[in-house]
CSV table of C-alpha atoms in Angstrom, one decimal:
chain,number,residue,atom,x,y,z
A,1,MET,CA,0.0,0.0,0.0
A,2,ASP,CA,1.0,3.6,-0.3
A,3,VAL,CA,3.3,4.7,2.5
A,4,ARG,CA,4.2,8.3,1.7
A,5,PRO,CA,4.9,10.3,4.8
A,6,ALA,CA,2.1,12.6,6.0
A,7,SER,CA,4.3,15.6,5.4
A,8,GLN,CA,4.3,14.8,1.6
A,9,ASP,CA,0.5,15.0,1.6
A,10,HIS,CA,0.5,18.7,2.5
A,11,ILE,CA,1.5,21.8,0.7
A,12,ALA,CA,1.5,24.7,3.3
A,13,THR,CA,0.3,27.3,0.8
A,14,LEU,CA,-2.7,25.1,-0.1
A,15,ASP,CA,-3.4,24.5,3.6
A,16,LEU,CA,-3.7,28.3,4.1
A,17,LEU,CA,-5.8,28.6,0.9
A,18,ARG,CA,-8.1,25.8,2.2
A,19,LEU,CA,-8.5,27.6,5.5
A,20,THR,CA,-9.4,30.8,3.6
A,21,ALA,CA,-12.1,29.0,1.7
A,22,ALA,CA,-13.5,27.5,4.9
A,23,LEU,CA,-13.6,30.8,6.7
A,24,ALA,CA,-15.3,32.4,3.7
A,25,VAL,CA,-18.1,29.8,3.9
A,26,VAL,CA,-18.4,30.3,7.7
A,27,LEU,CA,-18.8,34.1,7.3
A,28,PHE,CA,-21.3,33.6,4.5
A,29,HIS,CA,-23.5,31.5,6.8
A,30,TYR,CA,-23.1,33.6,9.9
A,31,PHE,CA,-23.3,37.1,8.5
A,32,PHE,CA,-25.6,36.6,5.5
A,33,ARG,CA,-27.5,33.3,5.1
A,34,GLY,CA,-28.3,32.8,8.8
A,35,ALA,CA,-30.7,35.8,8.8
A,36,ALA,CA,-31.7,35.6,5.1
A,37,ALA,CA,-32.7,31.9,5.0
A,38,GLU,CA,-35.9,31.2,7.0
A,39,GLY,CA,-34.7,33.1,10.0
A,40,PHE,CA,-32.1,30.6,11.3
A,41,LEU,CA,-30.5,33.5,13.1
A,42,GLY,CA,-32.7,35.9,15.1
A,43,GLU,CA,-30.4,38.8,14.4
A,44,GLY,CA,-29.1,39.9,11.0
A,45,TYR,CA,-25.9,41.7,10.1
A,46,PRO,CA,-26.9,44.2,7.4
A,47,ARG,CA,-23.5,46.0,7.5
A,48,ALA,CA,-21.6,42.8,6.9
A,49,ALA,CA,-24.1,41.0,4.6
A,50,PRO,CA,-23.0,42.8,1.3
A,51,PHE,CA,-19.5,41.4,1.9
A,52,ALA,CA,-20.4,38.1,3.5
A,53,ILE,CA,-22.7,37.2,0.5
A,54,HIS,CA,-19.6,36.5,-1.5
A,55,GLY,CA,-18.5,33.8,1.0
A,56,TYR,CA,-20.3,30.9,-0.7
A,57,LEU,CA,-17.7,31.1,-3.4
A,58,GLY,CA,-15.4,29.4,-0.9
A,59,VAL,CA,-17.0,26.2,-2.0
A,60,ASN,CA,-16.0,26.8,-5.6
A,61,LEU,CA,-12.4,27.5,-4.3
A,62,PHE,CA,-12.6,24.2,-2.4
A,63,PHE,CA,-13.4,22.4,-5.7
A,64,LEU,CA,-10.5,24.1,-7.4
A,65,ILE,CA,-8.1,23.0,-4.6
A,66,SER,CA,-9.7,19.5,-4.7
A,67,GLY,CA,-9.0,19.1,-8.4
A,68,PHE,CA,-5.3,19.8,-7.8
A,69,VAL,CA,-5.0,17.7,-4.7
A,70,ILE,CA,-6.9,14.7,-6.2
A,71,ALA,CA,-4.8,14.7,-9.3
A,72,TRP,CA,-1.7,14.9,-7.1
A,73,SER,CA,-3.0,12.1,-4.9
A,74,ALA,CA,-3.8,9.9,-7.9
A,75,GLU,CA,-0.4,10.3,-9.4
A,76,ASN,CA,1.5,7.0,-9.4
A,77,ARG,CA,-1.2,5.3,-7.3
A,78,ARG,CA,-3.2,2.2,-8.0
A,79,TRP,CA,-7.0,2.7,-8.1
A,80,ASP,CA,-7.4,0.8,-4.8
A,81,GLN,CA,-4.8,2.9,-3.0
A,82,PHE,CA,-6.5,6.1,-4.2
A,83,ALA,CA,-9.9,4.9,-3.1
A,84,ILE,CA,-8.7,4.0,0.3
A,85,ALA,CA,-6.9,7.3,0.8
A,86,ARG,CA,-10.0,9.3,-0.2
A,87,PHE,CA,-12.3,7.2,2.0
A,88,VAL,CA,-10.0,7.5,5.0
A,89,ARG,CA,-9.7,11.3,4.3
A,90,LEU,CA,-13.5,11.9,4.3
A,91,TYR,CA,-15.4,9.3,6.3
A,92,PRO,CA,-14.0,9.4,9.9
A,93,GLY,CA,-14.3,13.2,10.2
A,94,PHE,CA,-17.7,13.1,8.6
A,95,LEU,CA,-19.0,10.4,10.9
A,96,LEU,CA,-17.8,12.2,14.0
A,97,CYS,CA,-18.9,15.7,13.0
A,98,MET,CA,-22.3,14.5,11.7
A,99,THR,CA,-22.9,12.7,14.9
A,100,ILE,CA,-22.0,15.7,17.0
A,101,THR,CA,-24.3,17.9,14.9
A,102,PHE,CA,-27.2,15.5,15.1
A,103,ALA,CA,-26.8,15.2,18.9
A,104,ILE,CA,-26.7,18.9,19.5
A,105,VAL,CA,-29.7,19.6,17.1
A,106,VAL,CA,-31.7,16.9,18.9
A,107,LEU,CA,-30.9,18.3,22.3
A,108,ALA,CA,-31.8,21.9,21.1
A,109,GLY,CA,-35.2,20.7,19.9
A,110,THR,CA,-35.8,23.7,17.7
A,111,PRO,CA,-38.5,23.4,15.0
A,112,LEU,CA,-36.2,25.2,12.5
A,113,LEU,CA,-33.8,22.3,12.6
A,114,PRO,CA,-35.8,19.0,12.8
A,115,ALA,CA,-33.9,15.8,13.3
A,116,SER,CA,-34.8,12.1,13.5
A,117,PHE,CA,-33.0,8.8,13.9
A,118,ALA,CA,-34.1,7.8,10.4
A,119,GLN,CA,-32.4,10.9,9.1
A,120,TYR,CA,-29.3,10.0,11.1
A,121,GLY,CA,-29.2,6.5,9.7
A,122,ALA,CA,-29.5,7.8,6.1
A,123,ASN,CA,-26.7,10.3,6.8
A,124,LEU,CA,-24.4,7.5,7.8
A,125,THR,CA,-24.1,6.7,4.1
A,126,MET,CA,-23.2,10.3,3.2
A,127,PHE,CA,-26.0,10.1,0.5
A,128,ALA,CA,-29.0,10.9,2.7
A,129,PRO,CA,-31.3,12.4,0.0
A,130,ALA,CA,-31.0,9.1,-1.9
A,131,PHE,CA,-32.9,7.5,1.0
A,132,GLY,CA,-35.5,10.3,1.1
A,133,GLN,CA,-33.9,12.1,4.1
A,134,PRO,CA,-32.4,15.5,4.4
A,135,PHE,CA,-28.8,16.1,5.3
A,136,VAL,CA,-28.2,16.6,9.1
A,137,ASP,CA,-26.4,19.8,8.0
A,138,GLY,CA,-27.0,21.4,4.6
A,139,VAL,CA,-23.3,21.8,3.9
A,140,TYR,CA,-23.0,18.1,3.2
A,141,TRP,CA,-24.2,18.6,-0.4
A,142,SER,CA,-20.7,19.5,-1.5
A,143,ILE,CA,-19.3,16.4,0.1
A,144,VAL,CA,-21.5,14.3,-2.1
A,145,LEU,CA,-20.1,16.1,-5.2
A,146,GLU,CA,-16.6,15.4,-4.0
A,147,LEU,CA,-17.5,11.7,-3.7
A,148,VAL,CA,-18.9,11.6,-7.2
A,149,PHE,CA,-15.6,13.2,-8.4
A,150,TYR,CA,-13.6,10.7,-6.5
A,151,GLY,CA,-15.7,7.9,-8.0
A,152,TRP,CA,-14.9,9.0,-11.6
A,153,VAL,CA,-11.2,9.4,-10.8
A,154,THR,CA,-11.1,5.9,-9.3
A,155,LEU,CA,-12.8,4.5,-12.4
A,156,ALA,CA,-10.3,6.3,-14.6
A,157,LEU,CA,-7.4,4.9,-12.6
A,158,PHE,CA,-8.9,1.4,-12.7
A,159,THR,CA,-9.2,1.5,-16.5
A,160,GLY,CA,-5.8,3.2,-17.0
A,161,LEU,CA,-7.5,6.2,-18.7
A,162,PHE,CA,-6.3,8.6,-16.1
A,163,GLN,CA,-2.7,7.8,-16.7
A,164,ARG,CA,-2.9,7.7,-20.5
A,165,HIS,CA,-5.7,9.9,-21.6
A,166,LYS,CA,-6.2,12.5,-18.8
A,167,LEU,CA,-6.5,15.5,-21.1
A,168,GLU,CA,-8.9,13.8,-23.4
A,169,LEU,CA,-11.1,12.9,-20.5
A,170,ILE,CA,-11.1,16.5,-19.3
A,171,PHE,CA,-12.0,17.7,-22.8
A,172,ILE,CA,-15.0,15.3,-22.9
A,173,TRP,CA,-16.0,16.3,-19.3
A,174,LEU,CA,-15.9,20.0,-20.1
A,175,ALA,CA,-17.9,19.4,-23.3
A,176,ILE,CA,-20.6,17.5,-21.4
A,177,SER,CA,-20.7,20.3,-18.8
A,178,ALA,CA,-21.0,23.1,-21.2
A,179,LEU,CA,-23.7,21.2,-23.2
A,180,ASN,CA,-25.7,20.5,-20.1
A,181,GLU,CA,-25.4,23.8,-18.3
A,182,PHE,CA,-25.9,26.1,-21.4
A,183,PHE,CA,-28.4,24.0,-23.4
A,184,LEU,CA,-29.9,20.9,-21.8
A,185,GLY,CA,-30.3,21.7,-18.1
A,186,SER,CA,-30.6,18.0,-17.1
A,187,GLY,CA,-30.6,17.6,-13.3
A,188,ALA,CA,-29.5,14.0,-13.6
A,189,ALA,CA,-26.5,15.0,-15.7
A,190,ARG,CA,-25.7,17.8,-13.3
A,191,LEU,CA,-25.4,15.2,-10.5
A,192,LEU,CA,-23.8,12.4,-12.4
A,193,PHE,CA,-21.2,14.5,-14.1
A,194,ILE,CA,-21.1,17.4,-11.6
A,195,THR,CA,-21.6,19.7,-14.6
A,196,GLU,CA,-22.2,22.9,-12.6
A,197,PHE,CA,-18.8,22.6,-10.8
A,198,ALA,CA,-16.9,20.4,-13.3
A,199,PRO,CA,-14.9,23.4,-14.7
A,200,PHE,CA,-13.5,24.0,-11.2
A,201,PHE,CA,-12.5,20.4,-10.5
A,202,ALA,CA,-11.0,20.3,-14.1
A,203,ALA,CA,-9.1,23.5,-13.6
A,204,GLY,CA,-7.5,22.1,-10.5
A,205,VAL,CA,-6.5,18.9,-12.3
A,206,LEU,CA,-5.1,20.9,-15.2
A,207,VAL,CA,-3.0,23.2,-12.9
A,208,HIS,CA,-1.5,20.0,-11.4
A,209,HIS,CA,-0.9,18.6,-14.8
A,210,LEU,CA,1.0,21.7,-15.9
A,211,HIS,CA,2.9,21.9,-12.6
A,212,ALA,CA,3.9,18.2,-12.7
A,213,HIS,CA,4.5,17.6,-16.4
A,214,GLY,CA,5.4,21.0,-17.8
A,215,GLY,CA,3.6,23.4,-20.0
A,216,SER,CA,1.7,22.1,-23.0
A,217,LEU,CA,-0.6,23.9,-25.5
A,218,PRO,CA,-3.5,21.4,-25.1
A,219,ALA,CA,-3.4,21.6,-21.3
A,220,LEU,CA,-3.2,25.4,-21.4
A,221,LEU,CA,-6.2,25.6,-23.9
A,222,LEU,CA,-8.2,23.3,-21.7
A,223,LEU,CA,-7.4,25.4,-18.6
A,224,ALA,CA,-8.6,28.5,-20.5
A,225,ALA,CA,-11.7,26.7,-21.5
A,226,SER,CA,-12.5,25.5,-18.0
A,227,PHE,CA,-12.1,29.0,-16.7
A,228,LEU,CA,-14.5,30.5,-19.3
A,229,ILE,CA,-17.1,27.7,-18.8
A,230,SER,CA,-16.8,28.3,-15.0
A,231,CYS,CA,-17.6,31.9,-15.5
A,232,GLY,CA,-20.9,30.8,-17.1
A,233,THR,CA,-21.8,28.1,-14.6
A,234,LEU,CA,-21.5,30.6,-11.7
A,235,SER,CA,-24.8,32.0,-12.9
A,236,VAL,CA,-26.6,28.8,-11.7
A,237,THR,CA,-26.0,29.6,-8.1
A,238,GLN,CA,-26.5,33.3,-8.8
A,239,HIS,CA,-30.0,32.7,-10.1
A,240,TRP,CA,-30.8,30.3,-7.2
A,241,MET,CA,-29.8,33.0,-4.7
A,242,GLN,CA,-31.8,35.6,-6.4
A,243,ASP,CA,-34.9,33.3,-6.3
A,244,HIS,CA,-34.4,32.3,-2.6
A,245,TYR,CA,-32.9,35.5,-1.0
A,246,GLY,CA,-34.0,38.2,-3.4
A,247,ILE,CA,-30.3,39.2,-3.8
A,248,ALA,CA,-27.2,37.8,-5.5
A,249,VAL,CA,-23.7,38.7,-6.3
A,250,SER,CA,-23.5,40.7,-9.6
A,251,SER,CA,-22.2,39.0,-12.7
A,252,ALA,CA,-19.2,41.4,-12.9
A,253,ASN,CA,-18.2,40.6,-9.3
A,254,LEU,CA,-18.5,36.9,-10.0
A,255,VAL,CA,-16.1,37.1,-12.9
A,256,VAL,CA,-13.6,39.1,-10.8
A,257,ALA,CA,-14.0,36.6,-7.9
A,258,ASN,CA,-13.4,33.7,-10.4
A,259,VAL,CA,-10.2,35.3,-11.6
A,260,VAL,CA,-9.0,35.8,-8.0
A,261,MET,CA,-9.8,32.1,-7.1
A,262,HIS,CA,-8.0,30.7,-10.1
A,263,ALA,CA,-5.0,33.0,-9.5
A,264,ALA,CA,-5.0,32.1,-5.9
A,265,LEU,CA,-4.6,28.4,-6.7
A,266,ILE,CA,-1.9,29.0,-9.3
A,267,GLY,CA,-0.1,31.3,-6.9
A,268,ALA,CA,-0.3,28.8,-4.0
A,269,VAL,CA,1.2,26.1,-6.2
A,270,LEU,CA,4.0,28.4,-7.6
A,271,LEU,CA,4.9,29.6,-4.2
A,272,ARG,CA,4.7,26.3,-2.5
A,273,HIS,CA,8.5,26.3,-1.8
A,274,ARG,CA,8.4,29.7,-0.2
A,275,LEU,CA,6.4,28.4,2.8
A,276,ARG,CA,7.6,25.3,4.5
A,277,SER,CA,5.0,22.8,5.9
A,278,SER,CA,5.0,23.0,9.7
A,279,ALA,CA,2.9,21.9,12.6
A,280,LEU,CA,1.0,25.1,12.4
A,281,THR,CA,0.2,25.0,8.7
A,282,LEU,CA,-0.6,21.3,9.1
A,283,ALA,CA,-3.1,22.1,11.9
A,284,LEU,CA,-4.6,25.0,10.0
A,285,GLY,CA,-5.2,22.9,6.9
A,286,GLY,CA,-6.4,19.9,9.0
A,287,LEU,CA,-9.0,21.8,11.0
A,288,THR,CA,-10.8,23.1,7.8
A,289,TYR,CA,-12.7,19.9,7.2
A,290,PRO,CA,-14.2,19.6,10.7
A,291,LEU,CA,-14.8,23.4,10.6
A,292,TYR,CA,-16.7,23.1,7.4
A,293,LEU,CA,-18.8,20.1,8.6
A,294,LEU,CA,-19.6,21.6,12.1
A,295,HIS,CA,-20.0,25.3,11.8
A,296,GLN,CA,-23.4,25.9,10.2
A,297,ASN,CA,-26.3,24.4,12.3
A,298,ILE,CA,-24.3,24.3,15.6
A,299,GLY,CA,-23.2,27.9,14.9
A,300,TYR,CA,-26.8,29.1,14.4
A,301,LEU,CA,-27.8,27.6,17.7
A,302,ALA,CA,-24.8,28.9,19.5
A,303,ILE,CA,-25.2,32.5,18.2
A,304,ASN,CA,-28.9,32.6,19.0
A,305,ALA,CA,-28.1,31.5,22.5
A,306,ALA,CA,-25.3,34.0,23.0
A,307,VAL,CA,-26.8,37.1,21.5
A,308,PRO,CA,-28.9,38.0,24.5
A,309,LEU,CA,-25.9,37.7,26.7
A,310,VAL,CA,-23.1,39.3,24.7
A,311,GLY,CA,-24.6,41.0,21.7
A,312,LYS,CA,-24.8,39.8,18.1
A,313,TRP,CA,-21.3,40.8,16.9
A,314,PHE,CA,-19.4,39.2,19.8
A,315,ALA,CA,-21.7,36.2,19.5
A,316,ALA,CA,-20.8,35.7,15.8
A,317,PHE,CA,-17.1,36.2,16.1
A,318,GLY,CA,-16.9,34.3,19.4
A,319,CYS,CA,-18.7,31.4,17.8
A,320,THR,CA,-16.3,31.5,14.8
A,321,ALA,CA,-13.3,31.4,17.3
A,322,LEU,CA,-15.0,28.5,19.2
A,323,MET,CA,-15.6,26.6,16.0
A,324,LEU,CA,-11.9,26.9,15.0
A,325,LEU,CA,-10.8,25.7,18.4
A,326,VAL,CA,-13.2,22.7,18.5
A,327,SER,CA,-12.4,21.8,14.9
A,328,TRP,CA,-8.7,21.8,15.7
A,329,ALA,CA,-9.3,19.6,18.8
A,330,ILE,CA,-11.4,17.1,16.7
A,331,TRP,CA,-8.7,17.0,14.0
A,332,ARG,CA,-5.9,16.6,16.5
A,333,THR,CA,-7.4,14.1,19.0
A,334,CYS,CA,-10.0,12.2,17.0
A,335,GLU,CA,-9.8,12.5,13.2
A,336,ARG,CA,-6.0,11.9,12.7
A,337,PRO,CA,-5.8,8.8,15.0
A,338,ALA,CA,-9.0,7.4,13.4
A,339,GLN,CA,-7.6,8.0,9.9
A,340,ARG,CA,-4.3,6.3,10.8
A,341,LEU,CA,-6.0,3.2,12.1
A,342,LEU,CA,-8.5,3.0,9.3
A,343,ARG,CA,-5.8,3.4,6.7
A,344,ILE,CA,-3.8,0.5,8.1
A,345,TRP,CA,-6.8,-1.8,8.5
A,346,LEU,CA,-8.3,-1.1,5.1
A,347,GLY,CA,-4.8,-1.3,3.5
A,348,ARG,CA,-4.3,-4.8,5.0
A,349,ALA,CA,-7.8,-5.9,4.1
A,350,VAL,CA,-7.5,-4.9,0.5
A,351,ASP,CA,-4.0,-6.4,0.2
A,352,VAL,CA,-5.3,-9.7,1.5
A,353,GLY,CA,-8.4,-9.6,-0.8
A,354,LEU,CA,-6.3,-8.8,-3.9
A,355,ALA,CA,-3.8,-11.6,-3.0
A,356,ARG,CA,-6.6,-14.1,-2.7
A,357,PHE,CA,-8.1,-12.9,-6.0
A,358,ARG,CA,-4.8,-13.3,-7.8
A,359,ARG,CA,-4.3,-16.8,-6.3
A,360,THR,CA,-7.8,-17.8,-7.5
A,361,GLN,CA,-7.2,-16.4,-10.9
A,362,ALA,CA,-3.9,-18.3,-11.2
A,363,ALA,CA,-5.5,-21.5,-10.0
A,364,THR,CA,-8.2,-21.3,-12.7
A,365,GLN,CA,-5.7,-20.7,-15.6
A,366,PRO,CA,-5.2,-23.8,-17.7
A,367,ALA,CA,-1.7,-25.2,-17.4
A,368,GLU,CA,0.5,-24.7,-20.5
């Protein structure tokens, strides 16, 4: 199995960029969506809302980073090694944070955040809507898209297409995305091929390809195409927000933000040697996943409870600081040990299974 040191799985500049994306989403939920969406927060933040509304783009930045990291993770790995690494990366933290969120929501007993054990059971699969249940926390929708992306990469590794025809696959993926988002509008295609966010994942993969294998005209053209398509697909969420909140980020600001996000990823990769990975950057990058999973519903409950005591601004910023601390503690004391043990156990189980499969195949081959 893959035994690369943990330090090789982290680029310090990407850890900081990942933290920036997570904090942007936190600020979006606390200072804009909490009051705008069905009154999850009793107090709004009209002064901060015009800035915080841009924070949802942190998810798009996450997908850009994910494309790069997944391409890096898949490099020189077997399909089973990649699948194990991704499962270990996502599931232990998800299980713990989802359980914590569910327990707190149940104890709070607020009608705005209903919860049931059927819902909890469905969420254990990470695909709760497939079982007719809502997510325990709405942010989990993006984790499902990550899993779909991982599934396609695993399949591409299994068939050898990722190693031999990566650029051709990206071309086909971008073509399907543009066709669906600009002409067909199929919901099934949007989920199966992640067409709304495919240009962001693809751009990340292409940045890695250019970084690892040198500049090439086809890769550069595909990167330009993915950027242009992503400028168009940003309108999907823009229209959704206009319909649900009565306000959305302007098209001009979305294009500017898209330029900034792509430039930030490219800059983080180019400057990776300027900032050494350390215990601090490792922790800042590590806590982002628990922070993303935990902050929304628990944050709404905590802010509402704290506002009468300390005021709305201290409640929001204090909750942000508390979420950072709790997320770090979960990453440090629970998530990392669980990942380490699960990686070892799954690695051994897969190795044993593959060895048995090979022996069975050899035994059934006719003797020459």
